[in-house]
Short mmCIF file of C-alpha atoms and ligand atoms in Angstrom, two decimals:
data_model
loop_
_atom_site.label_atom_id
_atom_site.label_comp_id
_atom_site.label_asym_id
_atom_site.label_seq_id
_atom_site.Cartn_x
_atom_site.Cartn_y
_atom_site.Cartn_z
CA UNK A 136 -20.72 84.77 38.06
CA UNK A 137 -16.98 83.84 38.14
CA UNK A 138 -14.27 85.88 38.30
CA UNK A 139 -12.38 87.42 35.75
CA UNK A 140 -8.75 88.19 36.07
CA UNK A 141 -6.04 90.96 34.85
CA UNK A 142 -3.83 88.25 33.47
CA UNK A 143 -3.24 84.36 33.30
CA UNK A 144 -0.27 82.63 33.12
CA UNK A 145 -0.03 80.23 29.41
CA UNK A 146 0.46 76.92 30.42
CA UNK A 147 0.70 73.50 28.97
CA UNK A 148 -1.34 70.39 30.10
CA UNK A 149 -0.39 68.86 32.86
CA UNK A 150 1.07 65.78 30.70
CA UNK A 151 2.77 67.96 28.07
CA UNK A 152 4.83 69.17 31.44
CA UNK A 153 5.57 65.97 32.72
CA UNK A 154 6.91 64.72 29.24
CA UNK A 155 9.19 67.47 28.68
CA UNK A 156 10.70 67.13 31.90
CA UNK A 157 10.69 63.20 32.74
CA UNK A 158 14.37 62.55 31.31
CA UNK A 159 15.24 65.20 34.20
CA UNK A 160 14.73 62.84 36.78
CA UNK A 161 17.13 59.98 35.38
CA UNK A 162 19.82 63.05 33.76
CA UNK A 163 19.87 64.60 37.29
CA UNK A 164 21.02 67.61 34.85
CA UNK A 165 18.70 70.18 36.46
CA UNK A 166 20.71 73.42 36.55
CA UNK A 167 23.69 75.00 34.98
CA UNK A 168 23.32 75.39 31.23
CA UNK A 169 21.63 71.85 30.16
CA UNK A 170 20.18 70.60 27.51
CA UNK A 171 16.87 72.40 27.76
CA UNK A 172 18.12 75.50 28.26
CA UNK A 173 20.47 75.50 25.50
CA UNK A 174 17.32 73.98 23.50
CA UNK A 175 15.21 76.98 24.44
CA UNK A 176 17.85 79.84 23.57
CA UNK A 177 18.12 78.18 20.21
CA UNK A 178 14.02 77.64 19.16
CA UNK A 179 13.91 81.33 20.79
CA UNK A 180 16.59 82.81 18.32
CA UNK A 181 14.74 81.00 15.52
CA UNK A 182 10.94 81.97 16.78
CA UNK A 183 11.83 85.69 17.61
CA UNK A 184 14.09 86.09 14.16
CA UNK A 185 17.15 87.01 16.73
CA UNK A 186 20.89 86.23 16.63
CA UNK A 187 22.47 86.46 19.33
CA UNK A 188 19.97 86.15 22.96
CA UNK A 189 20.85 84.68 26.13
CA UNK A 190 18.30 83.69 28.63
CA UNK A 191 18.41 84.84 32.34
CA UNK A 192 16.81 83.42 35.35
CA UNK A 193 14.12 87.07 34.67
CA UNK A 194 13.35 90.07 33.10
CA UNK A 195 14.77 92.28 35.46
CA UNK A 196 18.19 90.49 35.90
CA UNK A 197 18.32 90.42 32.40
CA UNK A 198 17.91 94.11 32.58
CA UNK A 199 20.32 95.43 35.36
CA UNK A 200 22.75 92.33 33.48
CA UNK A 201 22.84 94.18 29.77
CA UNK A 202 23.08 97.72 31.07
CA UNK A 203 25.99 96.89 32.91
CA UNK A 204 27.82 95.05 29.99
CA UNK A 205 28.29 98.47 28.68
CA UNK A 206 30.17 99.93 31.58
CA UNK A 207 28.07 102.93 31.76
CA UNK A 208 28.87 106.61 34.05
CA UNK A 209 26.72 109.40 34.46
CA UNK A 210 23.27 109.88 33.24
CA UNK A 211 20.50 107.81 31.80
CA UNK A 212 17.91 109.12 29.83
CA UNK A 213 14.53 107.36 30.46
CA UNK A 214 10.77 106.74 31.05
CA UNK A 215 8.75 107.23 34.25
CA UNK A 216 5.68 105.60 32.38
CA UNK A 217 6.80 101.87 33.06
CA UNK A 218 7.39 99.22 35.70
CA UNK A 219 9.27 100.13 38.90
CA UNK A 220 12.23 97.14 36.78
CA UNK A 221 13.42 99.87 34.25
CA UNK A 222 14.08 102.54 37.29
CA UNK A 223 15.73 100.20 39.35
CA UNK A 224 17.68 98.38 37.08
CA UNK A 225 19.20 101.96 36.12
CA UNK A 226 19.71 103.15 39.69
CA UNK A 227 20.90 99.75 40.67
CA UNK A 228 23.86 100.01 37.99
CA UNK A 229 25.33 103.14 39.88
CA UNK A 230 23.52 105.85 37.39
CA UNK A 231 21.03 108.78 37.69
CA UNK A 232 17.70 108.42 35.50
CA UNK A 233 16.80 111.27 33.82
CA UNK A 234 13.24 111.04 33.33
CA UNK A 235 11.90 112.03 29.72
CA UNK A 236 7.94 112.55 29.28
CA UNK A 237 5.63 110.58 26.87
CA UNK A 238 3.45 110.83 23.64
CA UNK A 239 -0.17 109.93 23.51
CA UNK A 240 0.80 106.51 22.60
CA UNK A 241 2.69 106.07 25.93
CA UNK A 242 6.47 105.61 24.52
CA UNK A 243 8.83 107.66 24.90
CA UNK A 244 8.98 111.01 23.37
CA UNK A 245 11.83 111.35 21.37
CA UNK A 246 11.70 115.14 20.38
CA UNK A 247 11.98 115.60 24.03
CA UNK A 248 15.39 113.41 24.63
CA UNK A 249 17.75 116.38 23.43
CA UNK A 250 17.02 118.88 25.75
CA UNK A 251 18.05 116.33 28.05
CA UNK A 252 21.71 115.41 26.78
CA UNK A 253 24.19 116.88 29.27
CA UNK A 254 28.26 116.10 29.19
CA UNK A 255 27.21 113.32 31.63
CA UNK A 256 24.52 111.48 29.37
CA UNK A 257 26.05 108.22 28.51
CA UNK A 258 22.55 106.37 27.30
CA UNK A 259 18.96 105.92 26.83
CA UNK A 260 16.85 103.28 28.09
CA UNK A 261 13.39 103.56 26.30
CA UNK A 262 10.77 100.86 27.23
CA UNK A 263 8.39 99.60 24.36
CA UNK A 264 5.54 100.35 26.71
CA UNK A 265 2.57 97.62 26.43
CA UNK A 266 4.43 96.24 23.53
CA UNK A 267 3.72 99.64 21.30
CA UNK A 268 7.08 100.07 19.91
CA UNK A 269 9.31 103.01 20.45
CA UNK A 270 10.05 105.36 17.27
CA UNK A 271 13.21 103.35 17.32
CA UNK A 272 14.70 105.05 14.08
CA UNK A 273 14.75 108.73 15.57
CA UNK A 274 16.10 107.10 18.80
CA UNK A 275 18.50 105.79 16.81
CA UNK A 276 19.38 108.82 15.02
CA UNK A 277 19.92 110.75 18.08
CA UNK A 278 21.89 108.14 20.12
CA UNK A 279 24.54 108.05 16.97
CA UNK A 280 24.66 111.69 16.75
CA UNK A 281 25.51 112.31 20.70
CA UNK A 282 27.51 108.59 20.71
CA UNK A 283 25.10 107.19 23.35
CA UNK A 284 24.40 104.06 24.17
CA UNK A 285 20.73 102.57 23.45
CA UNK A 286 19.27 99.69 25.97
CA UNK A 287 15.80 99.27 24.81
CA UNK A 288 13.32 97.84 27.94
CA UNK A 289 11.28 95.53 25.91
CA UNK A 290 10.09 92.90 28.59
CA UNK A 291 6.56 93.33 26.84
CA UNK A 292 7.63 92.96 23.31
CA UNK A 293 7.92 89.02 22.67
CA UNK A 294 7.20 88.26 18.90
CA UNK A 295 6.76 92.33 18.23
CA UNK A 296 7.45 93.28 14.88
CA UNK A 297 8.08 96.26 12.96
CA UNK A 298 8.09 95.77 9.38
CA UNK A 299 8.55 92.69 9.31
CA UNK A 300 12.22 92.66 11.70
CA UNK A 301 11.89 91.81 14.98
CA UNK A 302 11.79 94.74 17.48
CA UNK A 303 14.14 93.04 19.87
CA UNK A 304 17.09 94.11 17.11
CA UNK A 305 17.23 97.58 17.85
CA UNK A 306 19.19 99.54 20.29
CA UNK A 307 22.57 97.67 21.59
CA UNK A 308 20.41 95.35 23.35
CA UNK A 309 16.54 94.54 24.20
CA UNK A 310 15.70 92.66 26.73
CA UNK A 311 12.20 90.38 27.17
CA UNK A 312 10.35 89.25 30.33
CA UNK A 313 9.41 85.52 30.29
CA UNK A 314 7.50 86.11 33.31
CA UNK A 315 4.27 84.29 34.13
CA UNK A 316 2.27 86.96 33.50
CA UNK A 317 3.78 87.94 30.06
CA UNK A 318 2.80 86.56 26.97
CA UNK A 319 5.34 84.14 27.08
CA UNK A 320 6.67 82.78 30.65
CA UNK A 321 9.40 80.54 31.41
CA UNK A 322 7.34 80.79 35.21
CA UNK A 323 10.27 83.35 35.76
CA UNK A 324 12.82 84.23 33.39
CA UNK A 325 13.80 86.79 30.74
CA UNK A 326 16.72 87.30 27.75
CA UNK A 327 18.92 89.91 26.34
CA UNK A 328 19.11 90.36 22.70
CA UNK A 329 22.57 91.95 22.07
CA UNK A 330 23.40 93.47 18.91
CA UNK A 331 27.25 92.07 18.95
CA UNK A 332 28.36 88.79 19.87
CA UNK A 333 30.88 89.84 22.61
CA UNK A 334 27.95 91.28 24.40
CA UNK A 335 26.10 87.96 24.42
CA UNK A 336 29.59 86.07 25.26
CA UNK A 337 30.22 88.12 27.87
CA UNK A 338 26.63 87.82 29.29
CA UNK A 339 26.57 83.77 29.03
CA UNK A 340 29.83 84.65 31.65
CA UNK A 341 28.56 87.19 33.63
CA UNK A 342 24.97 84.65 34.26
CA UNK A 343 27.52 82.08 35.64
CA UNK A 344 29.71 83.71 37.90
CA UNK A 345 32.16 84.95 35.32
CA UNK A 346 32.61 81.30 34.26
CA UNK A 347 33.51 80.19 30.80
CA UNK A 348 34.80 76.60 30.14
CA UNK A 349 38.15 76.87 31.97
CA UNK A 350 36.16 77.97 34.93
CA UNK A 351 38.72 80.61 35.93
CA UNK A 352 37.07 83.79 35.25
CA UNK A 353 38.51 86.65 33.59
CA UNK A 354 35.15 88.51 34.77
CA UNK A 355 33.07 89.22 37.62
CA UNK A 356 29.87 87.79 37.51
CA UNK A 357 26.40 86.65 39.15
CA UNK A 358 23.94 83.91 39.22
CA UNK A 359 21.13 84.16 36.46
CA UNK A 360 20.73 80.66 35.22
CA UNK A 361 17.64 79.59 33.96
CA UNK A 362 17.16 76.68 35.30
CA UNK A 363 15.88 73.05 33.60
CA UNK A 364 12.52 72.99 34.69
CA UNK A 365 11.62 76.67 33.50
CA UNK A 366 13.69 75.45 30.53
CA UNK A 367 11.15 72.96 29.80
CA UNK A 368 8.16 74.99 30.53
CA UNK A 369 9.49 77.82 27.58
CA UNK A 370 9.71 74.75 25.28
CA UNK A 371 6.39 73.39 26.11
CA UNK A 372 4.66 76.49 26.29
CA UNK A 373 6.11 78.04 22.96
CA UNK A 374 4.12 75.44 21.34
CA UNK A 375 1.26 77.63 22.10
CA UNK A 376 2.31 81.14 21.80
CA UNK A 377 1.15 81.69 18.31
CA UNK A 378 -2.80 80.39 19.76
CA UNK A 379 -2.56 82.43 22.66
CA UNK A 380 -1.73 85.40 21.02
CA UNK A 381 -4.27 84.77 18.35
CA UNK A 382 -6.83 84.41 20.55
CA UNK A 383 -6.20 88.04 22.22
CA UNK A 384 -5.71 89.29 19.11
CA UNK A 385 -9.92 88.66 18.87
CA UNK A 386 -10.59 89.85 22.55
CA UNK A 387 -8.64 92.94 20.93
CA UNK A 388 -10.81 93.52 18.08
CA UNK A 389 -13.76 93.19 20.48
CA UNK A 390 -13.02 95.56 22.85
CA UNK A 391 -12.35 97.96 20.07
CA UNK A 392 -15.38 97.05 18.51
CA UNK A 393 -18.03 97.47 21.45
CA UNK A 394 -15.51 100.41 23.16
CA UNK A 395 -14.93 102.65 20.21
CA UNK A 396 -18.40 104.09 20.10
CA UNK A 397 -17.77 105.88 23.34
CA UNK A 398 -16.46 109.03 23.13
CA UNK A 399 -15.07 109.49 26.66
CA UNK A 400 -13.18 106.82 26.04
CA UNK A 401 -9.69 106.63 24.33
CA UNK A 402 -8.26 103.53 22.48
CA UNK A 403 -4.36 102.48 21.46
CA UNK A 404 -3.83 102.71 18.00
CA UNK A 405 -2.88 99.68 16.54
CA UNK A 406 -0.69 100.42 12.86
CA UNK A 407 -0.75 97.96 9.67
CA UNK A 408 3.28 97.82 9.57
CA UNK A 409 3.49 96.21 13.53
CA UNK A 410 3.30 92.50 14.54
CA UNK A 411 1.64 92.92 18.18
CA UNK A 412 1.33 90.47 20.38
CA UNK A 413 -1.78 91.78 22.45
CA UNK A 414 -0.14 91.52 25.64
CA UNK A 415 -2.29 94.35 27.49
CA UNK A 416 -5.22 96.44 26.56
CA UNK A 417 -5.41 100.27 28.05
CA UNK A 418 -7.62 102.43 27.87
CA UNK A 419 -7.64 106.11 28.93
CA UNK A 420 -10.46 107.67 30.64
CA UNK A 421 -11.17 110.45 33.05
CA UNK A 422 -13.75 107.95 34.40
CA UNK A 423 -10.91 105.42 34.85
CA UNK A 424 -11.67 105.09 39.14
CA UNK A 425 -14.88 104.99 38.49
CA UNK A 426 -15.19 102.21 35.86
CA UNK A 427 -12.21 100.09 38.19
CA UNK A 428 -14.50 99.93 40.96
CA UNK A 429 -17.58 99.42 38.96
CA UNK A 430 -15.79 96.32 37.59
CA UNK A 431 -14.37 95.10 40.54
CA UNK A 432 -17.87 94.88 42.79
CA UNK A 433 -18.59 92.45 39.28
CA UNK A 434 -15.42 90.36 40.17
CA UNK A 435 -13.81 91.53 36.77
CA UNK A 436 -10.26 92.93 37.84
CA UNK A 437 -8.67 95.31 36.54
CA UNK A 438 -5.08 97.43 37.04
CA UNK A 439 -3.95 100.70 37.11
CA UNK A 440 -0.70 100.12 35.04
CA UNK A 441 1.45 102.49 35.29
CA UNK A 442 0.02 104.01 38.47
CA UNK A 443 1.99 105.63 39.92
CA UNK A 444 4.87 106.35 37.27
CA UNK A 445 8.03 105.15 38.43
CA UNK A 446 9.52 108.76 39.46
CA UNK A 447 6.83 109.00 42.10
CA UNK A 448 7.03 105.97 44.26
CA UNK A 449 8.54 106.34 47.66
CA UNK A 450 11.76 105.62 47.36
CA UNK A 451 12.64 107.90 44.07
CA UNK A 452 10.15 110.89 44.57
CA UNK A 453 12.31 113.06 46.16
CA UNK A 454 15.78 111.92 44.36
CA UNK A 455 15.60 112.98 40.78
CA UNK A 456 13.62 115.81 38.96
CA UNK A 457 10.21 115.21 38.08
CA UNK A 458 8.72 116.94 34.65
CA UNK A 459 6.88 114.82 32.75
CA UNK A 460 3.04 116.00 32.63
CA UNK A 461 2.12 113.82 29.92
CA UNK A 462 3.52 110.50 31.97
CA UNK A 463 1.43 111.95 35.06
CA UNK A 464 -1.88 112.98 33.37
CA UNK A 465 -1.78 109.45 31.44
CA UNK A 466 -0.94 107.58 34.44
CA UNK A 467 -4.41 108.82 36.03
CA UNK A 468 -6.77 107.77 33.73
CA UNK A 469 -5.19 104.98 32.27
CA UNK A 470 -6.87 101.78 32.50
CA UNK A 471 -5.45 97.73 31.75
CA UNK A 472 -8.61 95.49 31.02
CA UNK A 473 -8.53 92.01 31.62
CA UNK A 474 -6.69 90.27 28.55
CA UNK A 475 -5.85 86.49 28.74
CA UNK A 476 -7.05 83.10 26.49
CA UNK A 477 -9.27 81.67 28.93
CA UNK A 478 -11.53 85.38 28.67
CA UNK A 479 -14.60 84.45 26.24
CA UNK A 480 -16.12 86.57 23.90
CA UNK A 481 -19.22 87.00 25.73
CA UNK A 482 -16.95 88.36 28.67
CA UNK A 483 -15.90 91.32 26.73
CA UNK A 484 -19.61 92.49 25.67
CA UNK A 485 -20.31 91.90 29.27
CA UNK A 486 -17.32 94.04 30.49
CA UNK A 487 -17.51 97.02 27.84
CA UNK A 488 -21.76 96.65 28.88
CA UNK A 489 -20.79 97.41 32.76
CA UNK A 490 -18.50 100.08 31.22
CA UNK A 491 -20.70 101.92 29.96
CA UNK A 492 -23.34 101.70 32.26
CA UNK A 493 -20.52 102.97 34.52
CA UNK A 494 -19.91 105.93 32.14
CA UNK A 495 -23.71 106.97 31.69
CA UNK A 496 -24.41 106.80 35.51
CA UNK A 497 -21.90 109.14 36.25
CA UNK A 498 -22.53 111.40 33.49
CA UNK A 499 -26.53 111.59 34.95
CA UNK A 500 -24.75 111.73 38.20
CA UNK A 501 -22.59 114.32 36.99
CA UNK A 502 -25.72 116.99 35.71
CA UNK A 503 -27.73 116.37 38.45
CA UNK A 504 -25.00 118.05 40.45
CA UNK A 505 -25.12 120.97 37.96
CA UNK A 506 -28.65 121.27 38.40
CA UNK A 507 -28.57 121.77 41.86
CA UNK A 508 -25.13 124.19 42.09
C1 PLP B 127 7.82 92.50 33.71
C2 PLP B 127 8.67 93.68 33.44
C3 PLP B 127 10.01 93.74 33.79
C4 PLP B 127 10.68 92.73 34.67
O1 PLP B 127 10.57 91.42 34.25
P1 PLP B 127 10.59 90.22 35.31
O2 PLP B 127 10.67 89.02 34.41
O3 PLP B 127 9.31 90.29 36.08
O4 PLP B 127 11.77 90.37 36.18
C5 PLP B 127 10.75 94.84 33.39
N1 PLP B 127 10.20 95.85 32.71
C6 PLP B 127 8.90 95.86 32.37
C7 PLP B 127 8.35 97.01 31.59
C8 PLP B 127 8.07 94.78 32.76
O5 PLP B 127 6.78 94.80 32.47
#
């Protein structure tokens, strides 16, 4: 039986590739803000309904990059249930995260962000989790009323929608991942969706060095082009973004459909007024080791994602205070099953099959052990 993977990366033909990029090789353009780049940040504004986005060489640059085009001091109020990026990207800026716990649908949970507020608070950085979005109007509400600033992680949230308006224009900037193992990949690379222009201006600088067209900076800066090549591969492979996402949208609705019978098992929620774009598929489970290695001895890989939360790794878990129970209990007995175009129906029913033979064994497993104590 062949493997089946976590994630795979979307990908054009082979040919489609070479096309897009064969005028490279006579331009010698390759880098620096050419034609294909500029040609991607446009057809992304249009596809993502965004004004004003500029692309980064990833996610996490793009990140650390919009947080510090704020000029932030003191606090940040955030999520532990994420990827080690948000943390860093926070810590890397100079501030202190101030970790906020979670709701059952593993955002951030907003009632608990004002207990949190000190005099040193200066933003939030909430993280779409799994493309679920955020409860981005009471986030809203409070950042106004305390004059915060709102940076809203949403590397998972490419083509999310909430009612109808793109998810990326909330907060004073979102930020995507085009990473290869996102929904959309530029191979590596990411954007920042600013809500004002001078953000985005100063961000096209700050990519380059601090460069504008005089090229004598008025800024400091870094190097986060995007280059050419991964240019090309965004343009080629947002041909197929709408198919790819289709398609999971149906491995979706069959997981849910052969998982939601079983009772120690706990679905997302998926709501009629969100665009998703199916980029992972939890599940919560106190079985959730069990079922992993069950799974894995059938060559079907899974991930525990997010295991451990961020404010438990090595390098934070003794820095900053720790109280987010929710975040911790999810975090072990969460679950990410596989969820990419090239998985076949059939592979589902055969996965959510193994599950449950997983679940039932342990269960007989589990009286048995009664019996005897
Ligand atoms: C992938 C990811 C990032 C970082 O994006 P890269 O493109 O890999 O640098 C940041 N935050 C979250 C939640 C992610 O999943």
């Amino acid at each position: 039986m062949k493997s089946i993977n976590i994630v795979k990366p979307l990908m054009p033909s082979c040919e489609e590739y070479m096309d897009e990029i064969r005028e490279l090789f006579d331009s010698g353009i390759i880098t620096n803000i050419g034609e294909k780049h500029k040609k991607l940040e446009k057809e992304l504004s249009k596809y993502l309904k965004v004004k004003n986005i500029s692309i980064l060489s990833s996610g996490h640059l793009s990140l650390s990059s919009a947080i510090k085009m704020f000029d932030l001091k003191g606090e940040v109020i955030t999520t532990p249930y994420t990827f080690i990026s948000t943390t860093h990207a926070i810590v890397e800026n100079g501030l202190t995260p101030v970790f906020c716990d979670i709701k059952d649908d593993f955002t951030i949970d907003e009632s608990k962000i004002e207990e949190l507020i000190t005099d040193k608070t200066c933003a939030i950085v909430p993280v779409h989790v799994y493309g679920f979005p955020c409860d981005v109007e009471k986030i809203e509400k409070i950042a106004k009323k305390h004059d915060l600033k709102v940076i809203y992680d949403a590397a998972h949230c490419f083509g999310v929608n909430l009612n109808n308006k793109s998810i990326l224009e909330y907060g004073d900037a979102s930020i995507i991942s085009m990473h290869a193992t996102k929904v959309f990949n530029t191979i590596e690379g990411g954007a920042v969706i600013s809500k004002s222009k001078e953000v985005k201006e100063r961000l096209d600088r700050f990519k380059n060095f601090g460069n504008d067209q005089s090229a004598n900076p008025t800024d400091i800066g870094i190097n986060a082009k995007l280059d050419e090549f991964r240019a090309a591969m965004g343009l080629c492979n947002l041909k197929h973004v709408d198919e790819e996402i289709k398609t999971r949208k149906e491995i979706v609705e069959h997981y849910i459909k052969y998982l939601s019978d079983i009772k120690e098992i706990k679905l997302p929620k998926y709501k009629d007024n969100i665009t998703y774009n199916y980029i992972y598929f939890p599940i919560i489970t106190e079985y959730r080791d069990e079922i992993y290695e069950g799974l894995k001895n059938e060559n079907i890989y899974c991930k525990k994602y997010y295991y451990p939360i961020t404010s438990e790794v090595k390098c934070y878990n003794k820095l900053y205070k720790r109280k987010t129970p929710n975040a911790l209990s999810i975090s072990k007995k969460v679950l990410v099953l596989p969820l990419h175009s090239d998985i076949k129906l059939s592979d589902v029913k055969r996965i959510c099959t193994l599950i449950k033979n997983v679940i039932d064994q342990k269960k007989k497993e589990g009286s048995k052990n009664e019996k005897i104590i």
